[in-house]
Coordinates of C-alpha atoms and ligand atoms in Angstrom, one line a residue:
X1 CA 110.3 105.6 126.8
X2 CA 111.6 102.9 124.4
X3 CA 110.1 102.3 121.1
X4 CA 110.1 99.5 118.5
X5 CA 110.8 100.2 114.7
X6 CA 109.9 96.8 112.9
X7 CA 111.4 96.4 109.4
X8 CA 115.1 97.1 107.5
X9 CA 114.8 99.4 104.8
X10 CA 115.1 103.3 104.3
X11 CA 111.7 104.2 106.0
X12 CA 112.2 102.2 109.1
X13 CA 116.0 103.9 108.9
X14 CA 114.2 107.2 108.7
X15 CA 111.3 106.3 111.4
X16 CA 114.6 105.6 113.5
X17 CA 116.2 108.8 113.1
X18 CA 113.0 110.6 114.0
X19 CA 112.0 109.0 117.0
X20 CA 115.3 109.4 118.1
X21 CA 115.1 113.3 118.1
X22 CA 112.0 112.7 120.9
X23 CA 113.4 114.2 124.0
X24 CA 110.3 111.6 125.3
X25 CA 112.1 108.7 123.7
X26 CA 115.6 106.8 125.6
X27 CA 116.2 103.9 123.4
X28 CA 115.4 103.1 119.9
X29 CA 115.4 99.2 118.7
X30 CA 114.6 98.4 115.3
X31 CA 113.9 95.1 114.3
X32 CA 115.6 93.6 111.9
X33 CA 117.1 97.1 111.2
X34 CA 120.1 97.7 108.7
X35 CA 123.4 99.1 108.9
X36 CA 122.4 102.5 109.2
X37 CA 119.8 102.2 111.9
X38 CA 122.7 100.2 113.4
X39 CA 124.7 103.8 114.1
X40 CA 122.0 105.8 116.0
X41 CA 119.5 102.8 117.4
X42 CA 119.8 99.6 118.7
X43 CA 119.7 96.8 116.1
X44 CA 117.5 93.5 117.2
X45 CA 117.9 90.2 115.1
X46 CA 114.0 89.4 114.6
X47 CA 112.7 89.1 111.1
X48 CA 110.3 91.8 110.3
X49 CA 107.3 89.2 109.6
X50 CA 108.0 87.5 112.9
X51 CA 105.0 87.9 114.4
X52 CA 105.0 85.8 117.9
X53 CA 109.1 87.2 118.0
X54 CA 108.1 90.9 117.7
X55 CA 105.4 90.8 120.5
X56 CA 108.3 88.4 123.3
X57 CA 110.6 91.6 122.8
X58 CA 108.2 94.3 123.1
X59 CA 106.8 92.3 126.0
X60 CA 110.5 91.8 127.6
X61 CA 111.8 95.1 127.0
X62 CA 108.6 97.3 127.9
X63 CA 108.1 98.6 124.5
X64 CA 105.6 102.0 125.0
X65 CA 105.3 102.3 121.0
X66 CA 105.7 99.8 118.1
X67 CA 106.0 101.2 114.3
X68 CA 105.5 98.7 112.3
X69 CA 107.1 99.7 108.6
X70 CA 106.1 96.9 105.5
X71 CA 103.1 95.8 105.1
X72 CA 103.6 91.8 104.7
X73 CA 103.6 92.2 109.1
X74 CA 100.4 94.0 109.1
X75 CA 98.3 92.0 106.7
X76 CA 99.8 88.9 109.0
X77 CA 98.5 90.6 111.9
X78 CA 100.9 92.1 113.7
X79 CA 99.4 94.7 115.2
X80 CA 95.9 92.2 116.2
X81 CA 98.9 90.2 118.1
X82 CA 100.6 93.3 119.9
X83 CA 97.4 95.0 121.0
X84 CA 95.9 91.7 122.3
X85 CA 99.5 91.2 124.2
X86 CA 98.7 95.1 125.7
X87 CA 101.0 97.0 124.0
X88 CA 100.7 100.0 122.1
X89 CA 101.3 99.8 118.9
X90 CA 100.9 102.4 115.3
X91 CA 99.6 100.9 112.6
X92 CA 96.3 99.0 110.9
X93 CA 95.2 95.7 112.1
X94 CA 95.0 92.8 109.5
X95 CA 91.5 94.0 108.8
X96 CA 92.4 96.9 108.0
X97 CA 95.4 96.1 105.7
X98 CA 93.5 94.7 103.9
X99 CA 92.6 97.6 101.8
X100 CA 96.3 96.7 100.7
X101 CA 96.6 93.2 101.1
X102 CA 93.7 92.9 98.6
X103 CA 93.1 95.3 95.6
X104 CA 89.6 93.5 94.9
X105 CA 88.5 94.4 98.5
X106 CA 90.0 98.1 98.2
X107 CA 88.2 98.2 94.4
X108 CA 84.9 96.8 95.9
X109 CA 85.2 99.5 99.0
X110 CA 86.0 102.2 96.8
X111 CA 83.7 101.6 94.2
X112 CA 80.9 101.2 97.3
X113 CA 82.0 104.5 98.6
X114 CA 82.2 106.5 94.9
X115 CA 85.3 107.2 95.5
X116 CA 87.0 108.1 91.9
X117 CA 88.9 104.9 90.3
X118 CA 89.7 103.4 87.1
X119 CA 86.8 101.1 86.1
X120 CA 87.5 97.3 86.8
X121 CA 86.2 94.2 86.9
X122 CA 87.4 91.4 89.1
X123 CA 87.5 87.6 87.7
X124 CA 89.1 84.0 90.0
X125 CA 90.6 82.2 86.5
X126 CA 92.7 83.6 83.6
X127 CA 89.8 81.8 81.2
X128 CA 87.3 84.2 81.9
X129 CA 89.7 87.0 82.2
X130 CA 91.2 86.1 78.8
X131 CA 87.5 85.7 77.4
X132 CA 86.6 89.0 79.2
X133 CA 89.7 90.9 77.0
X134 CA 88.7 88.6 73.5
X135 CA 85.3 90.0 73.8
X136 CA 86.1 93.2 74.4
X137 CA 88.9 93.7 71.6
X138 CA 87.6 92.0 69.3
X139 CA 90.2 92.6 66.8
X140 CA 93.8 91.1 67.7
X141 CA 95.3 95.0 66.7
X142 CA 93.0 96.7 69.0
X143 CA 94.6 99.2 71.0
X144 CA 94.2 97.7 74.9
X145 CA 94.6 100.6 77.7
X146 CA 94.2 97.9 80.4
X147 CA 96.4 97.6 83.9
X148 CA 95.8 94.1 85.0
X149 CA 96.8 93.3 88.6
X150 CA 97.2 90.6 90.9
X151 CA 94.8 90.8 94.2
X152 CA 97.0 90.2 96.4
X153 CA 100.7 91.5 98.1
X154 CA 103.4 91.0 95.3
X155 CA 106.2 93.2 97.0
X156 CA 104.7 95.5 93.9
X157 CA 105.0 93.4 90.8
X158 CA 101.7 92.3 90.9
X159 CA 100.6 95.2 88.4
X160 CA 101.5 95.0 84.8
X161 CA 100.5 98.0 82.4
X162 CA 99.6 96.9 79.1
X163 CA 99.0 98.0 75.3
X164 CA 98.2 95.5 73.4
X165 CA 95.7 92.7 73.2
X166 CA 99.0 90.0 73.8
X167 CA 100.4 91.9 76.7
X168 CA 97.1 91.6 78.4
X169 CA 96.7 88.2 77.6
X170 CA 99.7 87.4 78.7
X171 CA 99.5 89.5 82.0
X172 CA 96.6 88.0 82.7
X173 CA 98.4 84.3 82.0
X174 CA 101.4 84.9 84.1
X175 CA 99.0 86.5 87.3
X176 CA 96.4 83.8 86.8
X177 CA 97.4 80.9 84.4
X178 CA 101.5 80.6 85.7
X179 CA 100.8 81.9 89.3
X180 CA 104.2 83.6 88.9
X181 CA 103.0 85.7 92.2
X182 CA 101.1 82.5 93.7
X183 CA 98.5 82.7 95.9
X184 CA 98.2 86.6 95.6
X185 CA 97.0 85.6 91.5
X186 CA 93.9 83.3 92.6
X187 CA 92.1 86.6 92.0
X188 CA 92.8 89.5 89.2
X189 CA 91.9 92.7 88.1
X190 CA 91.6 94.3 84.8
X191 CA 90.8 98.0 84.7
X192 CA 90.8 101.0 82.5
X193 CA 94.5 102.5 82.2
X194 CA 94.5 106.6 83.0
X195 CA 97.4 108.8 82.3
X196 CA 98.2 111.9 84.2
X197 CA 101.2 112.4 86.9
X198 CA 101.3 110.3 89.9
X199 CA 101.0 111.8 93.5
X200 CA 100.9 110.2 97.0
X201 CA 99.0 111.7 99.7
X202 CA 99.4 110.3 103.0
X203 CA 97.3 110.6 106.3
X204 CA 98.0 109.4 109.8
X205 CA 94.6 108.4 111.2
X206 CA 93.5 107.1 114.6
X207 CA 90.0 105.8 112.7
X208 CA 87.8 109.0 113.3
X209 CA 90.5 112.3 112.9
X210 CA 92.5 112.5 109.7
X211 CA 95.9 114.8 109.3
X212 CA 97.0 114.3 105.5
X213 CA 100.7 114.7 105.1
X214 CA 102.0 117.2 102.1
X215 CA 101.8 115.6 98.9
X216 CA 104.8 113.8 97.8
X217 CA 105.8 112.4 94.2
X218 CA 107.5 108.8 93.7
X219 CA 109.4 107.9 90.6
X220 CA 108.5 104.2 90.2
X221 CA 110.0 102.8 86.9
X222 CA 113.9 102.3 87.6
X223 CA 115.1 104.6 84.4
X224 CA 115.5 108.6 84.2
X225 CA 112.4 109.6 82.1
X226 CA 110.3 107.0 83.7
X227 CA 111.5 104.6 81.3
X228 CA 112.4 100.8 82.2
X229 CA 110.7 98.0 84.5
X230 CA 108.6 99.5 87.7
X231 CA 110.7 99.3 91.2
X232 CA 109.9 100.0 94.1
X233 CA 110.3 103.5 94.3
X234 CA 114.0 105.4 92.4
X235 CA 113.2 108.6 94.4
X236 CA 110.6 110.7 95.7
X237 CA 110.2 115.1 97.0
X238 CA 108.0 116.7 98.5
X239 CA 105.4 118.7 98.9
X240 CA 104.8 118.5 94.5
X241 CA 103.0 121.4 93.5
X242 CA 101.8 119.0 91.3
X243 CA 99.3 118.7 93.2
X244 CA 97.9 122.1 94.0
X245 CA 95.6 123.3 97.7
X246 CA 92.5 123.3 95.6
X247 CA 93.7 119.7 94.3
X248 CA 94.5 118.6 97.6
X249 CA 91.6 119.6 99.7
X250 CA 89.9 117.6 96.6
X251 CA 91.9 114.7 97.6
X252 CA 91.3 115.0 101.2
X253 CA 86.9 115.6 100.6
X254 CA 86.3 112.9 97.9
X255 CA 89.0 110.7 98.9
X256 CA 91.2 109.9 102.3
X257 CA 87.5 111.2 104.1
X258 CA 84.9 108.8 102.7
X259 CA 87.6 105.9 102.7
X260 CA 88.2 105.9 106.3
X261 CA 83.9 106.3 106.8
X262 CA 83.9 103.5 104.5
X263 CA 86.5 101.4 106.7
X264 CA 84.6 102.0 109.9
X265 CA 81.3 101.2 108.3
X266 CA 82.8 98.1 106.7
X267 CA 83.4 97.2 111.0
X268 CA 87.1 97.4 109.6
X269 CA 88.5 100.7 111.5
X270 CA 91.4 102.3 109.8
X271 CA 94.5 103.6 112.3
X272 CA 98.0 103.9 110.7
X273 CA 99.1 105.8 108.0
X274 CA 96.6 105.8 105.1
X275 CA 98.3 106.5 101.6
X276 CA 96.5 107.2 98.6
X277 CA 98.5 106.8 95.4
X278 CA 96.9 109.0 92.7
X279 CA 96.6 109.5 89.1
X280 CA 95.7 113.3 88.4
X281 CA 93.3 112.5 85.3
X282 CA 91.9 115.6 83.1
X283 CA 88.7 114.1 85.2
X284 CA 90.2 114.9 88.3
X285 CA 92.3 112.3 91.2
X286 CA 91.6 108.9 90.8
X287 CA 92.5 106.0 93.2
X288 CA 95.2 103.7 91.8
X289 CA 96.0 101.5 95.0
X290 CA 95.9 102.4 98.9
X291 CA 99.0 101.5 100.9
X292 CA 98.7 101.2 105.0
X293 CA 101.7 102.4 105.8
X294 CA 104.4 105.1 104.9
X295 CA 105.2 105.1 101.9
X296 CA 108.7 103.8 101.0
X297 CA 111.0 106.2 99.8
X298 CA 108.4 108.9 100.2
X299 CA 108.6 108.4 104.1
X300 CA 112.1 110.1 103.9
X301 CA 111.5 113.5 102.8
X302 CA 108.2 113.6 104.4
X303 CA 110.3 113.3 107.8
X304 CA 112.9 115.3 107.2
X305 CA 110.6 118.2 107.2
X306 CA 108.3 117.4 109.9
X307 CA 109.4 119.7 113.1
X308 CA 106.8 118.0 115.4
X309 CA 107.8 115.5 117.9
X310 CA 106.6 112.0 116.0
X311 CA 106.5 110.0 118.8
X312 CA 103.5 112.4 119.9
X313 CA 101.7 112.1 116.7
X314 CA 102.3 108.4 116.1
X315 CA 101.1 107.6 120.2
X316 CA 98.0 110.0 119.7
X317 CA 97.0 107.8 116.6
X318 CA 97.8 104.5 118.5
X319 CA 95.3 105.7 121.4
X320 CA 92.3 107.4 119.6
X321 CA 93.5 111.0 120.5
X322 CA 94.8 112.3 117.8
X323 CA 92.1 115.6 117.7
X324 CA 93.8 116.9 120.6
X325 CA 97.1 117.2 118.3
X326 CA 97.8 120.3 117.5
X327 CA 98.8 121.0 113.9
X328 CA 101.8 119.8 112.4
X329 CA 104.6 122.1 112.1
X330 CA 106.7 121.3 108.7
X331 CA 109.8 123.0 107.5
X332 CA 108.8 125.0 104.7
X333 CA 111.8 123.7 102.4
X334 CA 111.4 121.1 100.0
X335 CA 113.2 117.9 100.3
X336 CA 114.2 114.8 98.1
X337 CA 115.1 111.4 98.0
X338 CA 117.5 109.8 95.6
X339 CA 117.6 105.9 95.7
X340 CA 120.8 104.2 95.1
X341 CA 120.4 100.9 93.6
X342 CA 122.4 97.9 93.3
X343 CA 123.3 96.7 89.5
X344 CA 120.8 94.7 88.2
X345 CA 118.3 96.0 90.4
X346 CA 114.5 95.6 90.3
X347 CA 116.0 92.4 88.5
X348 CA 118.7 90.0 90.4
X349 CA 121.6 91.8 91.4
X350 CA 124.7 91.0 93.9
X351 CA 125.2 91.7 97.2
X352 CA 128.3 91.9 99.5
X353 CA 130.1 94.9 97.8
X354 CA 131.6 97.5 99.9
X355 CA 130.2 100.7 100.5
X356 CA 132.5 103.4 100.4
X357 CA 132.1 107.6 100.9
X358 CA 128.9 107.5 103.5
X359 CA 131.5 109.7 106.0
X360 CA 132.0 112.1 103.2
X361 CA 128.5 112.3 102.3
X362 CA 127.5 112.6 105.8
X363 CA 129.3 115.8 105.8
X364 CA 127.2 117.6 103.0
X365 CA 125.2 120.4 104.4
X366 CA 121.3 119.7 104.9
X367 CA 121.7 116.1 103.4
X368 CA 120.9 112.8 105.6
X369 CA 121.8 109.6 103.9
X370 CA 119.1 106.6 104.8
X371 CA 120.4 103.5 104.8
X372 CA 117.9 100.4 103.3
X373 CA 119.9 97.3 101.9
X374 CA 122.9 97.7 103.5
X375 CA 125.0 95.9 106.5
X376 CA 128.0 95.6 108.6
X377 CA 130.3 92.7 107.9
X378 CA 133.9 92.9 109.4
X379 CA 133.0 96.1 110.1
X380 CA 132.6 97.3 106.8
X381 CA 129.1 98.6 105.3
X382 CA 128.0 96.1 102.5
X383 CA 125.2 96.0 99.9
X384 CA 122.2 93.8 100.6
X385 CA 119.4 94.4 98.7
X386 CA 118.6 96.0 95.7
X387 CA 117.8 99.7 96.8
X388 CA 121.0 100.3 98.9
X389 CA 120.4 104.0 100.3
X390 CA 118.3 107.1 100.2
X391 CA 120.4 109.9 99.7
X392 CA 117.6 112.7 101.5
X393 CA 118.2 116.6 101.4
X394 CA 116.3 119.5 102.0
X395 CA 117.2 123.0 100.3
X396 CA 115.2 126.2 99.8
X397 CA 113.6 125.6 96.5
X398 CA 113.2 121.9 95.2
X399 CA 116.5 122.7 92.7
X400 CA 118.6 123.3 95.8
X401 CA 117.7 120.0 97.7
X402 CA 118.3 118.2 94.1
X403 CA 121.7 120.3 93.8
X404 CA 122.4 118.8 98.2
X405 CA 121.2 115.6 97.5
X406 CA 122.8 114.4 94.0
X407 CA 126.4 116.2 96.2
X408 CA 126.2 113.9 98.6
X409 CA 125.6 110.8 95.7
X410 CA 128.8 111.7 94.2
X411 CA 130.6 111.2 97.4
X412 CA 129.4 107.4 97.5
X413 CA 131.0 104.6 95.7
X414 CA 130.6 100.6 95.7
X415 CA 130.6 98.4 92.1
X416 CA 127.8 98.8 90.0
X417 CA 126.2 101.3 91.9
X418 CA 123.5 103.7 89.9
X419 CA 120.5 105.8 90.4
X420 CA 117.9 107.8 88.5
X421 CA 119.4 111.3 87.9
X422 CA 116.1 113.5 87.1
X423 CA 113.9 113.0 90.8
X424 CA 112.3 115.9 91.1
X425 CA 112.5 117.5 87.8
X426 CA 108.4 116.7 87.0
X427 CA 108.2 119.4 89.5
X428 CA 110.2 121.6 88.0
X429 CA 108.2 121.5 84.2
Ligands
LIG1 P1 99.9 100.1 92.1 O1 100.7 99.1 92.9 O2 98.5 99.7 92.0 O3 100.1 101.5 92.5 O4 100.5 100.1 90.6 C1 101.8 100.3 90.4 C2 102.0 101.3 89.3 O5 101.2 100.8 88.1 C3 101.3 102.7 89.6 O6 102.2 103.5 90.3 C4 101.0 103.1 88.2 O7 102.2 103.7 87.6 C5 100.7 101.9 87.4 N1 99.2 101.8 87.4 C6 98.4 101.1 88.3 N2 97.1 101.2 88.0 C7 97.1 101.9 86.8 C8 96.0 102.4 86.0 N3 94.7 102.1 86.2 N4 96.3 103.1 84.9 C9 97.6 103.4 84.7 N5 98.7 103.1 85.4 C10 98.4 102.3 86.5
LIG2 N1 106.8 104.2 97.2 C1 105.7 103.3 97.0 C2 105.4 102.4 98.1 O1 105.9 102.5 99.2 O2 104.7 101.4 97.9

């Protein structure tokens, strides 16, 4: 059968790769794909939000399974349009996505369905935000644990963490005073900061069965020590033992259960990949955010250790079926992803420099480098965007994927490339 990746970065690269294992599976496209997906799938010039593009080619090319990757395509509806076209397709429709596409709907749902969250309260104009924060903290010194965040999609930069009375007030200026995030700022959240570690536990879900994925861990600020401005993701390993099987089954009970109950009863049924991202609080997991798809870079080592054929998991989901799966069968090694960045990166960087040592890297044992800003030009592979590649490795304790993964890294050269050199060592404390 042929299948449909839409999207360009390092989780559609790695959705690529394993679809392509399928023995079920005779041509991969990926759409608009990047210069990695280029060398084992076929490459198709249609923008990943093109919604009325994406449904002519599955159409044309009898497309038996779309996987649609960001989530900008399914809050526009992507999967509505596919499904109305006929096609199968794996993934949320915009109803759905909305548990992403707005955090005041997912705080409202979870908050409905006592599911365990920061506290919050939702305002529509920085005035009664800013008088909401004055009131609160009366004094201009105050300590203010607040995370305020813009409602809607803002490619993750919606959410600013704050500590004093100024940074909140000017959060809550530049989300709902500047619209520097536009239309996803015409509603904001303030809520009570928690500390702990971060974990992401994903499920694939077909609305009624749930199979949770191991626990992964993401490192989202760009600097080693999770210092410097949030990105979208430096690295990420799994499973964490972080989050341990009592933990987990915690997570799965009071959380990923009674939110898809909560989506079905809200006549929004959930299918796709469900992904909790977690704060693990002395009171226990609370919900920072839900995600509707994989997780990007936490897709790539999830993958590289599933064994089971994913086209039979991701069709199963995509027709209601997925209690007749049997369970998945994992490689019992850890594996990590190290994100290489462009200079500059999460801020402006530059694009067009050459990529050299991917042949080299290639060659390292148990290592599989994912390609997400990158592209052939002249034949040469070129720097696009400001995560570049996911340098992915598996090994037989988390310290021997590191050593794999950071081997390969050293083979790979272009100007101003960097990347965080501790992923995975939270694990490891
Ligand atoms: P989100 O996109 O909601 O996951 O937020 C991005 C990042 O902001 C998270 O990975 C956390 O590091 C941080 N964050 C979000 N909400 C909170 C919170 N309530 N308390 C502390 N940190 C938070
Ligand atoms: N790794 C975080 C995300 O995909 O949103």
């Amino acid at each position: 059968m042929k299948v449909l990746v839409v999207g360009g970065g390092g989780r559609e690269h790695a959705l690529a790769w394993k679809l392509g294992q399928s023995p079920k599976v005779s041509q991969v496209f990926v759409a608009p794909g990047n210069a990695g997906t280029a060398t084992e799938a076929t490459n198709v010039d249609i923008a990943a939000t093109d919604v009325d593009g994406i449904v002519a080619f599955a159409k044309q090319n009898e497309i038996e399974l779309t996987v649609v990757g960001p989530e900008a395509p399914l809050v526009a509806g992507m999967v509505d349009a596919l499904e109305a076209a006929g096609l199968r397709v794996f993934g949320p429709s915009a109803a759905a996505a909305e548990l992403e596409g707005s955090k005041v709907f997912c705080k409202n749902l979870l908050h409905t369905a006592d599911i365990p969250t920061a506290d919050y309260r939702t305002f529509r104009n920085a005035d009664d935000a800013s008088r909401f924060i004055k009131d609160k903290y009366s004094d201009p010194n105050d300590a203010v644990p607040v995370v305020v965040k813009a409602d809607g999609l803002a490619a993750g930069k919606g959410v600013i963490v704050c500590e004093t009375r100024s940074d909140a007030l000017q959060a809550i200026d530049r989300i709902a005073g500047q619209k520097e995030f536009g239309a996803a700022g015409n509603e904001l959240i303030i809520e009570e900061r928690l500390t702990g570690q971060e974990a992401s536990v994903l499920a694939i879900t077909d609305g009624e069965t749930i199979i949770s994925l191991p626990a992964a861990q993401d490192h989202k600020p760009a600097f080693d020590g999770d210092k410097g401005p949030n990105t979208g993701g430096m690295g990420a390993y799994c499973p964490t033992p972080i989050v341990d099987e009592a933990m987990f089954e915690k997570i799965e009970s009071d959380v990923l259960v009674p939110v898809v109950h909560a989506m079905k009863r809200a006549r929004k049924p959930f299918k796709g990949v469900l992904y909790a991202g977690l704060m693990l609080t002395p009171a226990g997991p609370k919900v920072l955010e839900f995600n509707v798809r994989f997780g990007d870079p936490e897709c790539q080592p999830l993958l590289m250790r599933l064994k089971t054929d994913l086209v039979d998991v991701l069709i199963a989901a995509a027709d209601g079926k997925l209690s007749e799966i049997e369970p998945l069968e994992w490689d019992e090694r850890p594996s990590i992803c190290v994100v290489m960045a462009s200079e500059g990166y999460p801020g402006d960087y530059e694009t067009g420099r050459e990529i050299s040592g991917l042949a080299a890297a290639a060659e390292v044992e148990d290592v599989k480098v994912f390609h997400a800003g990158t592209a052939l030009v002249d034949g040469k592979v070129v720097n696009t965007g400001g995560r570049v590649l996911g340098v992915t490795a598996i090994g037989n304790s988390i310290s021997a994927a590191k050593l794999n993964a950071y081997t390969a890294v050293q083979k790979i050269r272009w100007a101003g490339a960097w990347c965080r050199k501790d992923i995975s060592d939270k694990a490891l404390r």
